[in-house]
Every structure is written in C-alpha cells, then in structure tokens.
C-alpha cells in the first residue's frame, strides 16, 4: 500500500521531464530500463534460484549419504521439523535470542544516544570508543568473549571477581552456567553501537526550533523527551528494531563460536547448517530453511513498511 | 553526523546546570570506556607471553612481547594465516568492484532517469537482503560440489557480490539523487553516452558516497563466515574461517588468539572508523541520513 502511494507521488513529479525529452516509445522505455537489468538479472539468478531449489528439495526425503533413497514426501519434512522437539526448541531459541538482544541493545543504545547528543569534552573520542565493538570481525568478537572474558580459569570476568573478592571469590563458568545469556551478552555488546548510531542520527534530525519553542513555553527535560523526542524517534526505534532483527535472526557466528550450538543454544540458522553439513539431511534442512524464510518474511513485511514510510518522507522533502 | 547540529539545545540545557552537564559527560565517558574495555584488554593480552596471559588474577604489569604476533604469523610452526588473509582481501576487493560495476548503472536508472515503478524495483532489491542466507545455502553447496566450484574463491566473490548489491543500490540511489539533473542533460545533449555520463559526470560528484558504499561492502565481505565456512575448504579459506580454528584452543594460546583476532579485524576497524559517518546510512540501507 505505502509503496504504491510513493510510486504515484514520485511518478507525477517525474513524468513531465521524461516527456519533454523525446518520443516516449518502446525503445526509449527500454533504454531507460537497460542500466537496471544487469543488477536485476544477477540478483534473480544468484538469490532467487537457490531459494526455489531449496523449496523443491524441502519436499524430498533426501539424505546425502544415501543419494539413491531420494523420494518425494510432500509436507513430511515440514511436519517433522515442526514436531521434532530439538527443532522446535531451536525455533524458541531463535525467538528468545533475537527478541532479547534487540530489546536490550535498543534500550542501552537509546541511553547512549541521548548521552552523546549532548555536548561534552571528548565527545568524538567517546563515540569512537563506543563504535569499536561493532567493527570487530564477528568471529573475533565471539572469540574475545569465549576465551578472553568468559574463560573460568583466566578470563577477565573471573579475574575481576578475584581482584574484588580475593581468593575466596566465586569463579563461575559463565558459558556452561548460562549459555544463552553468554551469547546474548556478547551480541548486545556488538549491536548496541549500531542502535546508538541510528538513534543518534534520529536525535540530530530533530527540529531544534520546535524544541526551543517548547522550552520557551516552560516544558522541562522530561516533557520534551516524552512529547517531542520520543514521538520523533519512534520510526528510528522501529527501524533499528527491524534491521537488528533481520541480522540477529540470521546470527551464525556467535552461536557457532561460543557454544557450537550446544547447551540448548542452537538457533535456526545453526540447526539448518548442522542438519545438512553434519547430518547430511538435505530435505529436513531445506524445510527448516524455508521456515526461517517464512519467519523472516513476517518481520520483513513490517520492516519494508517502516523503511518505505521513511523513504516516502524523503521523496516528498 | 556533524557535531554541531544538535548542540544548540544541548548547550542551553547544559548551561542551566553545568554540574549536571558535566556529570552526564562523565557517564558518557564511563560508558565509552566500559564498551571499549574488552577490546583494550584483548590488545593488552595479545602483547603478553602465553604464561602471563593465562594468569588469574590478570597481570597488568607483565612484560610486553611480540610472541603472540610471531606465533600467529606462523613462527611457532602453526599454519600461516597469509593465504587466508589474501583470500579475504581478494574476495572483499573484487566483489566490491563487481558490486560497483552492477550497482552504479542500476542506481543511476533508479535515481536520475525516470523508471516506471521505480520504488517497486528498489524494494525488490531490499527484499533479497531479507532472504536468510541459510535459505539458499544447500542448493549453492550442491551446485558447487557438482560443478567443481567448491573451495573456489570466485564462488565466494559472486556470492558476496549478491550479498552486498542490494545495500549498494539503495545507498547509491540516495547519493545519486543529489546529482543535479541539469548537468547530466547538458552532457547528453553534447552526445555523451551512458558509460561516459557515468564515469565523467556522475561518478566525480557522487564520489564520497561511492567511497562509503565501497567501504561498507568491503566490511561485510571481509566479515562473512557462513558462506565461507560451507563453501571453502583448504584453498579458498578466508580469514574468519581461519579464526574458527581457535574456537577450541585451550590454555596456552590466549595471546595468539588475541593477536589473530586483532590482526584480522584491523582492516575492518580501519575502514569502519574512516567511514563512521556514512556507516549508519549504509547499514540502515539509506533510510536514515
């Protein structure tokens, strides 16, 4: 719906210039479209064809170790994926992991963005320090948490506990005790800067005159935040949440590195990877993959709506 | 993100209560240090000997050494990281070039020339980004296996191109819309064809945006693990796959792990700090300026 609205709005603005230049024939239409074609064709071939193949494979009972026993089974793989307790658990893990990381990093990111929106000495340095976690290669970040921070024998966390509490301090084994939380903490650390950057951009696009007018009328900080800043930030919060969800739903690096999917931390991408790369269950893996896509489409529908509303604003500007 | 845009209101409120403003600045500094601490600690550990790195409580004053880095680069007899670093460089740089060659004309058509239903095309590009990688991984693996492309860096180059193309089209579309149309029309009247218009007129004006787009594509390709893990082996191994070799490393290799993580992250850290202003715009697919 929103996309159609912006199409017509933009169309009206552009049609006159197009008419002025020459006869609007078929040839001209193709000449205009031609520069788009290489990218379009490339994307269709490289991303859409494999997905169609996944869809086809998902209807087959096919273990790569027994290639001759391949047969059509209809929706049996889907039934199996949805009834298998391990796979059902990985669906739950994916939802839990994504929701908790997105919410926590959004809330902390909002706090940091509000702090960084103020002027203080060394703001540029602080911003650079805060962005750094997001710029570490994801596998390196996961290794850092696994070995350097969480390790029960020489990790920094237990080292700090040792420093503070002396020899009798408790020395928890973070990854074994709270495996999912361990992964979530590392992801929140990596994704908070991303949320902060988006929200900071939102804060800095506020109408300063409006805020000054509100202050003239006697509004205090909280009132300005509640009635001006937060409504303005809403779309940026939505954008951060949805883009974060798209990336974190697909997270593989942290799960693979920190726990290798063990201790109940396997999410769907890891499960799909494992079922075809280690168990060679091509049909099952494909069905699980298709389910990930369906979940992503649900998120993406909302994401596209948010992006298109931002986009429409930009077109009309 | 210029630092001056938001200052007018914040200075005013800070002026009202300078003590509170200073306190909040201090909180911001503390948060920054807290977030950076793990990386600083990793850097310090990478310069310690393996024995000093693995002590509890940790030793701040331990002597510094380059042994971790020497070990990482293969002095200790381990596998050399150079082939994987070179593979990553090739895959990232070449796929970024491919992305530019494909995205620039597409973004040009979408932003400068009127294309019917242009937003629909833009949204198609975006929607491919939302298709999870795992959804197409198995057919790609089977295809690669049957055609002998498994463990071939060029397959990764093509996949990384497709991974970054949607983002690049979106970003560049927003950068190219800022090129004045009158200049392009003037060039066309002078008889310039599309490649000339693109390279001589559009590209120079949109250069900062094109550079930012390239850096972001480079970062994503350099970081990618799942495709590389499944589709590469010994020959085409990339740097993140090389790093996964440290997942189970125990005890005495902590300094080496830290050195490896930092060296492999270095290109991304450098590119990211250089493009921090444009980073958010790219990551939010051009929707946030």
Coordinates of C-alpha atoms in Angstrom, one line a residue:
Chain A
X1 CA 0.0 0.0 0.0
X2 CA 2.6 2.5 1.1
X3 CA 4.9 1.6 -1.8
X4 CA 2.1 2.3 -4.3
X5 CA 1.4 5.7 -2.8
X6 CA 5.1 6.7 -3.1
X7 CA 5.2 5.4 -6.7
X8 CA 2.4 7.6 -7.9
X9 CA 3.7 10.6 -6.0
X10 CA 7.1 10.2 -7.5
X11 CA 5.7 9.4 -10.9
X12 CA 3.8 12.6 -11.1
X13 CA 6.9 14.6 -10.3
X14 CA 9.0 12.9 -12.9
X15 CA 6.7 12.4 -15.9
X16 CA 6.9 15.9 -17.3
X17 CA 10.7 15.9 -17.6
X18 CA 10.5 12.5 -19.3
X19 CA 8.0 13.7 -21.9
X20 CA 10.0 16.8 -22.8
X21 CA 13.0 14.9 -24.0
X22 CA 11.6 12.9 -26.9
X23 CA 9.1 10.4 -28.2
X24 CA 8.0 8.1 -25.5
X25 CA 8.4 4.9 -27.5
X26 CA 9.1 1.3 -26.6
X27 CA 12.8 1.8 -27.5
X28 CA 13.1 4.7 -25.1
X29 CA 11.4 2.8 -22.3
X30 CA 13.9 0.0 -22.8
X31 CA 16.8 2.4 -22.9
X32 CA 15.8 3.8 -19.6
X33 CA 15.5 0.4 -18.0
X34 CA 18.6 -1.1 -19.5
X35 CA 21.1 0.0 -16.9
X36 CA 19.0 -1.7 -14.3
X37 CA 18.9 -5.1 -16.0
X38 CA 22.4 -6.4 -15.2
X39 CA 21.9 -5.9 -11.5
X40 CA 18.3 -7.3 -11.6
X41 CA 19.2 -10.4 -13.5
X42 CA 22.2 -11.1 -11.3
X43 CA 20.1 -10.8 -8.2
X44 CA 17.4 -13.1 -9.5
X45 CA 19.9 -15.7 -10.6
X46 CA 22.1 -15.7 -7.5
X47 CA 19.4 -15.3 -4.8
X48 CA 16.0 -16.4 -6.1
X49 CA 17.0 -19.5 -8.0
X50 CA 18.8 -21.2 -5.0
X51 CA 15.7 -20.4 -2.8
X52 CA 13.4 -22.1 -5.4
X53 CA 15.8 -25.1 -5.3
X54 CA 15.6 -25.1 -1.5
X55 CA 11.8 -25.1 -1.8
X56 CA 11.9 -28.1 -4.2
X57 CA 14.4 -30.0 -2.0
X58 CA 12.2 -29.4 1.1
X59 CA 9.6 -31.7 -0.4
X60 CA 12.0 -34.6 -0.7
X61 CA 13.2 -37.2 1.7
X62 CA 16.9 -36.9 0.9
X63 CA 19.9 -37.8 3.0
X64 CA 23.2 -37.0 1.1
X65 CA 24.7 -40.2 2.5
X66 CA 22.1 -42.3 0.8
X67 CA 21.6 -40.4 -2.5
X68 CA 19.7 -43.4 -4.1
X69 CA 17.0 -43.4 -1.5
X70 CA 15.7 -40.0 -2.6
X71 CA 11.9 -39.7 -2.8
X72 CA 9.1 -37.2 -2.8
X73 CA 7.4 -36.9 0.6
X74 CA 5.2 -33.8 0.3
X75 CA 5.0 -31.9 3.6
X76 CA 6.5 -34.7 5.7
X77 CA 9.7 -32.8 6.3
X78 CA 7.7 -29.8 7.5
X79 CA 5.7 -32.0 9.8
X80 CA 8.9 -33.5 11.1
X81 CA 10.6 -30.1 11.6
X82 CA 7.6 -28.7 13.5
X83 CA 7.2 -31.8 15.7
X84 CA 10.8 -32.6 16.4
X85 CA 11.5 -31.3 19.9
X86 CA 15.1 -30.3 19.1
X87 CA 14.0 -28.3 16.1
X88 CA 11.1 -26.8 18.0
X89 CA 13.5 -25.8 20.7
X90 CA 15.7 -24.1 18.1
X91 CA 12.7 -22.0 16.9
X92 CA 12.1 -20.9 20.5
X93 CA 15.8 -20.2 21.0
X94 CA 15.9 -18.1 17.8
X95 CA 12.9 -16.0 19.0
X96 CA 14.3 -15.6 22.5
X97 CA 17.8 -14.7 21.3
X98 CA 16.6 -12.2 18.7
X99 CA 14.0 -10.5 20.9
X100 CA 16.2 -10.2 24.0
X101 CA 19.2 -8.9 22.0
X102 CA 17.2 -6.4 20.0
X103 CA 15.3 -5.0 23.0
X104 CA 18.4 -4.8 25.3
X105 CA 20.6 -3.2 22.6
X106 CA 17.8 -0.7 21.7
X107 CA 17.3 0.4 25.3
X108 CA 21.0 0.7 26.0
X109 CA 21.6 2.3 22.6
X110 CA 18.9 4.9 23.3
X111 CA 20.5 5.8 26.6
X112 CA 23.9 6.2 24.9
X113 CA 22.5 8.2 22.0
X114 CA 20.8 10.6 24.5
X115 CA 24.2 11.0 26.3
X116 CA 26.1 11.5 23.1
X117 CA 23.6 14.0 21.8
X118 CA 24.8 16.4 24.5
X119 CA 27.9 18.5 24.1
X120 CA 30.8 17.5 26.4
X121 CA 34.5 17.3 26.3
X122 CA 35.9 14.5 24.1
X123 CA 32.5 13.5 22.6
X124 CA 34.2 12.4 19.4
X125 CA 36.6 10.1 21.3
X126 CA 33.7 8.6 23.3
X127 CA 31.7 7.9 20.1
X128 CA 34.7 6.2 18.5
X129 CA 35.2 4.1 21.6
X130 CA 31.5 3.1 21.5
X131 CA 31.5 2.2 17.8
X132 CA 34.6 -0.2 18.2
X133 CA 32.6 -3.3 19.3
X134 CA 30.5 -3.1 16.2
X135 CA 33.7 -3.0 14.0
X136 CA 35.3 -6.1 15.3
X137 CA 35.1 -9.1 12.9
X138 CA 32.1 -11.1 14.4
X139 CA 34.1 -14.3 14.8
X140 CA 36.9 -12.3 16.5
X141 CA 34.3 -10.7 18.8
X142 CA 32.9 -14.1 19.7
X143 CA 36.3 -15.5 20.4
X144 CA 37.1 -12.5 22.6
X145 CA 34.0 -13.3 24.7
X146 CA 34.6 -17.0 24.8
X147 CA 38.3 -17.0 25.6
X148 CA 39.3 -13.6 27.0
X149 CA 36.2 -12.7 29.0
X150 CA 34.3 -15.8 29.9
X151 CA 37.0 -18.4 30.5
X152 CA 36.6 -19.7 34.0
X153 CA 40.3 -20.0 34.6
X154 CA 41.9 -16.9 33.2
X155 CA 39.0 -14.9 31.8
X156 CA 38.8 -11.2 32.6
X157 CA 35.4 -11.5 34.3
X158 CA 36.6 -14.0 36.9
X159 CA 39.9 -12.1 37.1
X160 CA 37.9 -9.0 38.2
X161 CA 35.9 -11.1 40.7
X162 CA 39.2 -12.4 42.0
X163 CA 40.6 -8.9 42.4
X164 CA 37.5 -7.6 44.1
X165 CA 36.7 -10.6 46.3
X166 CA 40.1 -12.0 47.0
X167 CA 41.0 -15.7 46.8
X168 CA 37.6 -16.8 48.1
X169 CA 35.7 -15.1 45.3
X170 CA 33.2 -17.2 43.3
X171 CA 34.6 -18.2 39.9
X172 CA 31.5 -19.1 37.8
X173 CA 31.8 -21.0 34.5
X174 CA 29.8 -18.4 32.5
X175 CA 29.3 -20.4 29.3
X176 CA 28.3 -23.6 31.0
X177 CA 26.1 -22.0 33.7
X178 CA 24.2 -19.5 31.5
X179 CA 25.0 -20.4 27.8
X180 CA 22.2 -18.5 26.1
X181 CA 22.8 -15.4 28.3
X182 CA 26.5 -15.6 27.5
X183 CA 25.7 -15.4 23.7
X184 CA 23.2 -12.7 24.3
X185 CA 25.6 -10.5 26.3
X186 CA 28.2 -10.7 23.5
X187 CA 25.6 -9.8 20.9
X188 CA 24.2 -7.0 22.9
X189 CA 27.7 -5.6 23.3
X190 CA 28.2 -5.8 19.5
X191 CA 24.8 -4.5 18.4
X192 CA 24.3 -1.6 20.9
X193 CA 26.6 0.7 18.9
X194 CA 24.5 0.0 15.8
X195 CA 21.3 1.0 17.6
X196 CA 23.1 4.0 19.1
X197 CA 24.2 5.2 15.7
X198 CA 20.7 5.0 14.2
X199 CA 19.1 6.7 17.2
X200 CA 21.8 9.4 17.3
X201 CA 21.0 10.2 13.6
X202 CA 17.4 10.4 14.6
X203 CA 18.1 12.7 17.5
X204 CA 20.2 15.0 15.3
X205 CA 17.5 15.3 12.7
X206 CA 15.1 16.8 15.3
X207 CA 13.6 20.2 14.7
X208 CA 15.6 22.3 17.1
X209 CA 13.2 25.3 16.7
X210 CA 10.3 23.2 17.9
X211 CA 12.2 22.1 21.0
X212 CA 13.3 25.7 21.8
X213 CA 9.7 26.8 21.4
X214 CA 8.5 24.1 23.8
X215 CA 11.2 25.2 26.3
X216 CA 10.1 28.8 26.0
X217 CA 6.6 27.6 27.0
X218 CA 8.1 26.1 30.1
X219 CA 8.5 22.5 29.1
X220 CA 11.0 20.6 31.2
X221 CA 13.5 18.0 30.0
X222 CA 11.2 15.0 30.6
X223 CA 8.3 16.7 28.9
X224 CA 10.4 17.5 25.9
X225 CA 11.6 13.9 25.8
X226 CA 8.2 12.4 26.3
X227 CA 6.2 14.5 23.9
X228 CA 8.7 15.7 21.3
X229 CA 11.8 13.4 21.2
X230 CA 10.2 10.0 21.7
X231 CA 7.5 10.5 19.0
X232 CA 10.1 11.8 16.6
X233 CA 12.4 8.8 17.4
X234 CA 9.6 6.2 17.0
X235 CA 10.4 5.5 13.4
X236 CA 14.1 5.3 14.1
X237 CA 13.4 2.9 17.0
X238 CA 11.3 0.8 14.7
X239 CA 13.9 0.8 12.0
X240 CA 16.7 -0.2 14.5
X241 CA 14.5 -3.0 15.9
X242 CA 13.6 -4.4 12.5
X243 CA 17.1 -4.2 10.9
X244 CA 18.5 -5.6 14.1
X245 CA 16.0 -8.5 13.9
X246 CA 16.9 -9.2 10.3
X247 CA 20.6 -9.5 11.1
X248 CA 20.2 -11.3 14.5
X249 CA 17.6 -13.8 13.4
X250 CA 20.3 -14.9 10.9
X251 CA 23.1 -15.0 13.5
X252 CA 25.5 -17.8 13.0
X253 CA 28.9 -16.6 14.0
X254 CA 28.3 -16.1 17.8
X255 CA 26.3 -19.4 18.2
X256 CA 28.9 -21.3 16.2
X257 CA 31.9 -19.8 18.0
X258 CA 30.8 -19.5 21.6
X259 CA 28.9 -22.8 22.2
X260 CA 28.9 -24.5 18.8
X261 CA 25.1 -24.8 19.2
X262 CA 25.5 -26.9 22.4
X263 CA 23.8 -26.4 25.8
X264 CA 20.5 -25.5 24.2
X265 CA 21.7 -22.5 22.2
X266 CA 21.3 -23.8 18.7
X267 CA 19.2 -21.3 16.7
X268 CA 17.6 -22.0 13.4
X269 CA 20.5 -20.9 11.1
X270 CA 22.8 -23.1 13.2
X271 CA 20.3 -26.0 13.1
X272 CA 20.0 -25.7 9.3
X273 CA 23.7 -25.6 8.9
X274 CA 24.1 -28.7 11.2
X275 CA 21.4 -30.7 9.6
X276 CA 22.8 -30.6 6.1
X277 CA 26.5 -30.0 6.8
X278 CA 26.9 -32.6 9.6
X279 CA 23.8 -34.8 9.4
X280 CA 23.5 -34.6 5.6
X281 CA 19.7 -34.4 5.9
X282 CA 19.1 -32.3 2.8
X283 CA 15.3 -32.5 2.9
X284 CA 15.0 -31.6 6.5
X285 CA 17.5 -28.8 6.3
X286 CA 15.6 -27.3 3.4
X287 CA 12.3 -27.4 5.2
X288 CA 13.8 -25.7 8.2
X289 CA 15.4 -23.1 5.9
X290 CA 12.0 -22.4 4.3
X291 CA 10.5 -21.9 7.7
X292 CA 13.3 -19.4 8.5
X293 CA 12.3 -17.6 5.4
X294 CA 8.6 -17.5 6.3
X295 CA 9.6 -16.1 9.7
X296 CA 11.8 -13.5 8.0
X297 CA 9.1 -12.6 5.6
X298 CA 6.8 -11.8 8.5
X299 CA 9.5 -9.5 10.0
X300 CA 10.4 -8.1 6.6
X301 CA 6.8 -7.1 5.9
X302 CA 6.9 -4.8 8.9
X303 CA 10.5 -3.7 8.0
X304 CA 9.5 -2.7 4.5
X305 CA 6.6 -0.7 5.8
X306 CA 8.9 1.2 8.1
X307 CA 11.6 1.8 5.5
X308 CA 9.0 2.9 2.9
X309 CA 7.5 5.4 5.3
X310 CA 10.9 6.9 5.9
X311 CA 11.6 6.8 2.2
X312 CA 8.3 8.5 1.3
X313 CA 9.2 11.3 3.6
X314 CA 12.5 11.7 1.9
X315 CA 10.8 11.8 -1.6
X316 CA 8.3 14.4 -0.6
X317 CA 11.0 16.5 1.0
Chain B
X1 CA 26.7 13.2 11.5
X2 CA 28.0 16.7 12.1
X3 CA 28.7 17.5 15.7
X4 CA 27.2 21.0 15.5
X5 CA 23.6 20.1 14.5
X6 CA 22.3 19.2 17.9
X7 CA 24.4 21.5 20.0
X8 CA 22.1 24.5 20.2
X9 CA 19.6 22.9 22.5
X10 CA 22.0 20.8 24.5
X11 CA 24.4 23.6 25.3
X12 CA 21.4 25.6 26.5
X13 CA 20.3 22.9 29.0
X14 CA 23.9 22.3 30.0
X15 CA 24.4 26.0 30.7
X16 CA 21.4 25.9 33.0
X17 CA 23.1 23.3 35.3
X18 CA 26.8 23.0 34.4
X19 CA 27.3 20.4 37.2
X20 CA 24.6 18.1 35.8
X21 CA 26.0 18.6 32.3
X22 CA 29.5 17.6 33.5
X23 CA 28.1 14.6 35.4
X24 CA 26.4 13.3 32.3
X25 CA 29.5 13.8 30.2
X26 CA 31.3 11.7 32.8
X27 CA 28.7 9.0 32.5
X28 CA 29.2 9.0 28.7
X29 CA 32.9 8.6 29.2
X30 CA 32.4 5.8 31.6
X31 CA 30.1 4.0 29.1
X32 CA 32.6 4.5 26.3
X33 CA 35.4 3.1 28.4
X34 CA 33.2 0.1 29.5
X35 CA 32.3 -0.8 26.0
X36 CA 35.9 -0.4 24.8
X37 CA 37.4 -2.3 27.8
X38 CA 37.2 -5.8 26.3
X39 CA 39.0 -4.7 23.1
X40 CA 41.6 -2.9 25.1
X41 CA 42.1 -5.9 27.3
X42 CA 42.4 -8.1 24.2
X43 CA 45.0 -5.8 22.8
X44 CA 47.0 -5.9 26.1
X45 CA 46.7 -9.7 26.3
X46 CA 48.0 -10.0 22.7
X47 CA 51.3 -8.4 23.8
X48 CA 51.8 -10.7 26.8
X49 CA 53.6 -14.0 26.9
X50 CA 51.2 -17.0 26.9
X51 CA 52.1 -17.7 30.6
X52 CA 51.3 -14.1 31.7
X53 CA 48.1 -14.0 29.5
X54 CA 46.7 -17.1 31.3
X55 CA 47.0 -15.9 35.0
X56 CA 44.2 -15.2 37.4
X57 CA 44.0 -12.6 38.7
X58 CA 45.2 -10.9 35.5
X59 CA 48.6 -9.2 35.5
X60 CA 48.6 -5.7 34.3
X61 CA 52.3 -5.1 34.7
X62 CA 53.6 -8.2 32.9
X63 CA 56.4 -7.5 30.4
X64 CA 55.2 -6.9 26.8
X65 CA 56.3 -9.2 24.0
X66 CA 55.5 -9.7 20.3
X67 CA 55.5 -13.5 20.7
X68 CA 51.7 -13.7 20.2
X69 CA 52.0 -12.0 16.8
X70 CA 55.0 -14.1 15.8
X71 CA 53.1 -17.3 16.7
X72 CA 50.1 -16.1 14.7
X73 CA 52.2 -15.4 11.6
X74 CA 53.5 -19.0 11.8
X75 CA 56.8 -18.7 13.6
X76 CA 55.7 -21.4 16.1
X77 CA 55.1 -23.9 13.3
X78 CA 51.4 -23.4 13.0
X79 CA 49.5 -22.8 9.7
X80 CA 50.4 -19.5 8.1
X81 CA 47.5 -17.0 8.1
X82 CA 48.7 -15.3 4.9
X83 CA 46.8 -17.5 2.4
X84 CA 43.5 -16.8 4.2
X85 CA 44.3 -13.1 4.6
X86 CA 45.0 -12.9 0.8
X87 CA 41.8 -14.9 0.0
X88 CA 39.8 -12.5 2.2
X89 CA 41.4 -9.5 0.5
X90 CA 40.7 -10.9 -3.0
X91 CA 37.1 -11.8 -2.2
X92 CA 36.4 -8.5 -0.5
X93 CA 38.1 -6.2 -3.0
X94 CA 37.0 -8.0 -6.2
X95 CA 33.4 -8.4 -5.0
X96 CA 33.2 -4.8 -4.1
X97 CA 34.4 -3.9 -7.6
X98 CA 31.7 -6.1 -9.1
X99 CA 29.1 -4.5 -6.8
X100 CA 30.2 -1.1 -8.1
X101 CA 30.0 -2.1 -11.7
X102 CA 26.5 -3.5 -11.3
X103 CA 25.1 -1.0 -8.8
X104 CA 26.2 2.2 -10.3
X105 CA 24.1 1.9 -13.6
X106 CA 21.2 0.5 -11.6
X107 CA 21.2 3.3 -9.1
X108 CA 21.6 5.7 -11.9
X109 CA 18.5 4.4 -13.6
X110 CA 16.6 4.4 -10.4
X111 CA 17.5 7.9 -9.2
X112 CA 18.3 10.0 -12.3
X113 CA 16.3 8.5 -15.2
X114 CA 12.6 8.1 -14.7
X115 CA 11.7 4.4 -14.5
X116 CA 8.2 3.3 -14.1
X117 CA 7.5 1.6 -10.8
X118 CA 11.0 2.5 -9.7
X119 CA 10.2 2.2 -6.0
X120 CA 9.0 -1.4 -6.6
X121 CA 12.3 -2.3 -8.1
X122 CA 14.1 -0.7 -5.2
X123 CA 12.0 -2.7 -2.8
X124 CA 12.7 -5.9 -4.7
X125 CA 16.4 -5.3 -4.1
X126 CA 15.8 -4.7 -0.4
X127 CA 13.7 -7.8 -0.1
X128 CA 16.5 -10.0 -1.3
X129 CA 18.5 -8.8 1.7
X130 CA 15.9 -10.1 3.9
X131 CA 16.1 -13.6 2.5
X132 CA 18.2 -15.5 5.1
X133 CA 21.5 -16.9 3.9
X134 CA 20.6 -20.4 5.0
X135 CA 17.6 -20.5 2.6
X136 CA 19.8 -20.9 -0.4
X137 CA 22.9 -22.4 1.1
X138 CA 22.2 -26.1 0.4
X139 CA 21.5 -25.7 -3.3
X140 CA 24.6 -23.5 -3.7
X141 CA 26.6 -26.2 -1.9
X142 CA 25.3 -28.9 -4.2
X143 CA 25.8 -26.8 -7.2
X144 CA 29.4 -26.0 -6.2
X145 CA 30.1 -29.6 -5.5
X146 CA 28.7 -30.9 -8.8
X147 CA 30.5 -28.2 -10.9
X148 CA 33.8 -28.4 -9.1
X149 CA 33.5 -24.9 -7.7
X150 CA 33.7 -26.0 -4.1
X151 CA 36.6 -24.4 -2.4
X152 CA 37.0 -21.8 -5.1
X153 CA 37.4 -18.2 -4.1
X154 CA 35.5 -17.0 -7.2
X155 CA 32.3 -18.6 -6.0
X156 CA 32.6 -16.5 -2.8
X157 CA 33.3 -13.4 -4.9
X158 CA 30.0 -13.9 -6.7
X159 CA 28.0 -14.7 -3.5
X160 CA 29.5 -11.6 -1.7
X161 CA 28.5 -9.5 -4.7
X162 CA 24.9 -10.7 -4.4
X163 CA 25.0 -10.2 -0.7
X164 CA 26.1 -6.5 -1.0
X165 CA 24.4 -5.4 -4.2
X166 CA 21.0 -4.6 -2.6
X167 CA 22.6 -2.4 0.0
X168 CA 24.8 -0.7 -2.6
X169 CA 21.9 0.0 -4.9
X170 CA 19.9 1.5 -2.1
X171 CA 22.8 3.7 -0.8
X172 CA 23.9 4.9 -4.2
X173 CA 20.4 5.6 -5.2
X174 CA 20.2 8.1 -2.4
X175 CA 23.6 9.6 -3.2
X176 CA 23.0 9.9 -6.9
X177 CA 19.6 11.6 -6.4
X178 CA 21.7 14.5 -5.2
X179 CA 23.5 15.0 -8.5
X180 CA 21.9 17.9 -10.4
X181 CA 20.0 16.7 -13.4
X182 CA 20.8 19.8 -15.5
X183 CA 24.5 18.7 -15.7
X184 CA 23.5 15.2 -16.9
X185 CA 21.2 16.6 -19.5
X186 CA 23.8 19.0 -20.7
X187 CA 26.3 16.1 -21.2
X188 CA 23.6 14.1 -23.0
X189 CA 22.9 17.0 -25.4
X190 CA 26.6 17.1 -26.1
X191 CA 26.3 13.5 -27.3
X192 CA 27.7 11.6 -24.3
X193 CA 26.6 8.0 -23.9
X194 CA 25.7 6.2 -20.7
X195 CA 29.2 5.0 -19.7
X196 CA 30.7 8.4 -20.4
X197 CA 28.0 10.1 -18.4
X198 CA 28.5 7.7 -15.5
X199 CA 32.3 7.9 -15.3
X200 CA 32.8 11.5 -16.3
X201 CA 29.8 13.4 -14.9
X202 CA 28.0 11.3 -12.2
X203 CA 30.9 9.5 -10.5
X204 CA 33.0 12.5 -9.7
X205 CA 30.1 14.3 -8.0
X206 CA 28.9 11.2 -6.1
X207 CA 32.4 10.1 -5.2
X208 CA 32.2 10.4 -1.4
X209 CA 29.0 8.4 -1.4
X210 CA 30.5 5.8 -3.7
X211 CA 33.6 5.5 -1.5
X212 CA 31.4 5.0 1.6
X213 CA 29.4 2.3 -0.2
X214 CA 32.6 0.5 -1.2
X215 CA 33.9 0.5 2.4
X216 CA 30.7 -1.0 3.7
X217 CA 30.6 -3.7 1.0
X218 CA 34.3 -4.4 1.9
X219 CA 33.5 -4.7 5.6
X220 CA 30.6 -7.1 5.1
X221 CA 32.5 -9.4 2.7
X222 CA 35.5 -9.4 5.0
X223 CA 33.4 -10.4 8.0
X224 CA 31.3 -13.1 6.3
X225 CA 31.5 -16.6 7.8
X226 CA 28.6 -18.9 6.9
X227 CA 29.2 -19.0 3.1
X228 CA 32.9 -19.2 3.5
X229 CA 32.6 -21.9 6.2
X230 CA 30.4 -24.1 4.0
X231 CA 31.8 -23.4 0.5
X232 CA 35.5 -23.1 1.2
X233 CA 38.0 -25.6 2.4
X234 CA 41.8 -25.5 2.3
X235 CA 42.5 -23.5 -0.8
X236 CA 39.8 -20.8 -0.6
X237 CA 39.8 -20.4 3.2
X238 CA 39.1 -16.9 4.3
X239 CA 40.3 -15.1 7.4
X240 CA 37.2 -15.6 9.5
X241 CA 37.3 -19.3 8.7
X242 CA 41.0 -19.3 9.7
X243 CA 39.9 -17.7 13.0
X244 CA 37.4 -20.5 13.7
X245 CA 40.4 -22.7 14.1
X246 CA 40.8 -21.0 17.5
X247 CA 37.4 -21.9 18.8
X248 CA 38.5 -24.8 20.8
X249 CA 42.1 -23.7 21.5
X250 CA 42.8 -24.1 25.2
X251 CA 45.0 -22.5 27.8
X252 CA 48.3 -21.6 26.4
X253 CA 47.3 -19.9 23.2
X254 CA 45.4 -16.9 24.6
X255 CA 47.9 -14.3 23.4
X256 CA 47.9 -15.9 19.9
X257 CA 44.1 -15.9 19.8
X258 CA 44.1 -12.2 20.7
X259 CA 46.8 -11.3 18.2
X260 CA 44.9 -13.2 15.5
X261 CA 41.6 -11.6 16.3
X262 CA 43.1 -8.1 16.2
X263 CA 45.1 -8.6 13.0
X264 CA 42.2 -10.0 11.2
X265 CA 39.9 -7.2 12.5
X266 CA 42.3 -4.5 11.6
X267 CA 41.1 -3.8 8.0
X268 CA 37.5 -3.6 9.2
X269 CA 38.4 -1.3 12.2
X270 CA 40.3 1.0 9.9
X271 CA 37.6 1.1 7.2
X272 CA 34.9 1.5 9.8
X273 CA 36.5 4.4 11.7
X274 CA 37.2 6.0 8.3
X275 CA 33.5 5.7 7.3
X276 CA 31.8 6.1 10.6
X277 CA 29.6 8.9 9.5
X278 CA 28.3 7.0 6.4
X279 CA 28.3 3.7 8.2
X280 CA 24.9 4.2 9.8
X281 CA 23.4 5.3 6.5
X282 CA 24.7 2.3 4.7
X283 CA 23.6 -0.1 7.4
X284 CA 20.1 1.3 7.5
X285 CA 20.0 1.0 3.7
X286 CA 20.0 4.7 3.1
X287 CA 16.8 5.2 5.1
X288 CA 18.4 7.3 7.8
X289 CA 20.6 10.3 6.9

